Amino acid sequence: MSSVLDFLGLIGLILITLIGLTALMALSAVLFPGLIVRARAHAVRMPRRAFLVGLLNFAFFGLISAALLSAGEGAALLGLIVAAVLLAYVGVGLTAIADLVGERMGLQHQPPLLRTVVGAVTLQLAALTPLVGWIIVPTVAGLIGYGALIIALVRRRPTE
C-alpha cells in the first residue's frame, strides 16, 4: 500500500511541477514580451554562442552560489539570493525556448502566449523521457535560453 501512495505522490509532484513551470513561463511571456522576442531571436541566430554563454555564466554564478552556500549564515543567505536570481534568469530564458518550440510546431500565426504554453508543455513532456529527456533536454534548452537571454540583455537589438 505504501508503494502505491509513493507512486501517486510522484505522479502528483510531476503534475504540480508541469503546471507550475508552465504558469511561470506564461507569466514571463506576459511580463517580458520584448525581452523574450529578443532572446528567441538570438537563440535562432546563434544557438552555439548562446549555449556557450549560458554554460559559462551558469558555471560561474553556480560556483559562486555554491561557495556562498557552504560558508557561514550570512554568506549562505547571499548564496541563496544568487541561486534564486540565477534560476529566475534560466526560467525566463526557457520561456524564449518554449516560444521557439511552439512556433516551430506550426503555431506561427497563433497568439504568443498560446505558442509559449504549447512549447512549455512540449519541453516538459520531452523532459520526462528517461535518460535523454532527464539530462539532455533540460540542460540544452536551459543553457541556450539562459545564454540567449544574457545576450539579449547586453545587446538591445538582435544582429540582422
Coordinates of N, CA, C and O in Angstrom, one line a residue, residues 4 12 23-24 33 37 44 51 57 65 115 118 122-123 128:
V4 N 2.1 2.2 -3.5 CA 1.1 2.8 -4.3 C 1.0 4.3 -4.0 O 0.9 5.2 -4.8
G12 N 1.7 13.1 -8.6 CA 1.2 14.4 -8.2 C 2.3 15.5 -8.2 O 2.0 16.6 -8.7
A23 N 3.0 27.8 -15.9 CA 2.5 29.1 -15.4 C 3.6 30.1 -15.3 O 3.4 31.2 -15.7
L24 N 4.8 29.6 -14.8 CA 5.9 30.5 -14.7 C 6.4 31.0 -16.1 O 6.6 32.2 -16.3
P33 N 7.6 40.6 -22.8 CA 7.4 40.2 -24.2 C 8.6 40.6 -25.1 O 9.0 39.8 -25.9
V37 N 11.2 38.0 -27.1 CA 11.4 38.1 -28.5 C 12.8 38.2 -28.9 O 13.4 37.5 -29.8
V44 N 17.8 31.6 -32.1 CA 17.7 31.2 -33.5 C 19.0 31.5 -34.3 O 19.5 30.6 -35.0
F51 N 24.5 28.9 -26.2 CA 24.8 27.7 -25.3 C 26.1 28.0 -24.5 O 26.2 27.8 -23.3
N57 N 28.3 31.3 -17.9 CA 27.6 32.1 -16.9 C 27.0 31.3 -15.8 O 27.1 31.6 -14.6
S65 N 27.5 30.7 -6.1 CA 26.4 30.4 -5.2 C 26.7 29.2 -4.3 O 26.4 29.3 -3.1
R115 N 1.6 30.0 -28.1 CA 2.8 29.4 -28.5 C 3.7 29.0 -27.4 O 4.3 27.9 -27.3
V118 N 2.1 26.0 -25.3 CA 2.3 24.7 -26.0 C 3.8 24.3 -26.0 O 4.1 23.1 -25.8
T122 N 5.4 21.0 -24.2 CA 6.1 20.1 -25.1 C 7.5 19.8 -24.5 O 8.0 18.7 -24.4
L123 N 8.2 20.9 -24.1 CA 9.5 20.8 -23.5 C 9.5 19.9 -22.2 O 10.3 19.1 -22.0
L128 N 10.4 14.4 -19.6 CA 10.0 13.2 -18.8 C 10.5 11.9 -19.4 O 10.4 10.9 -18.8

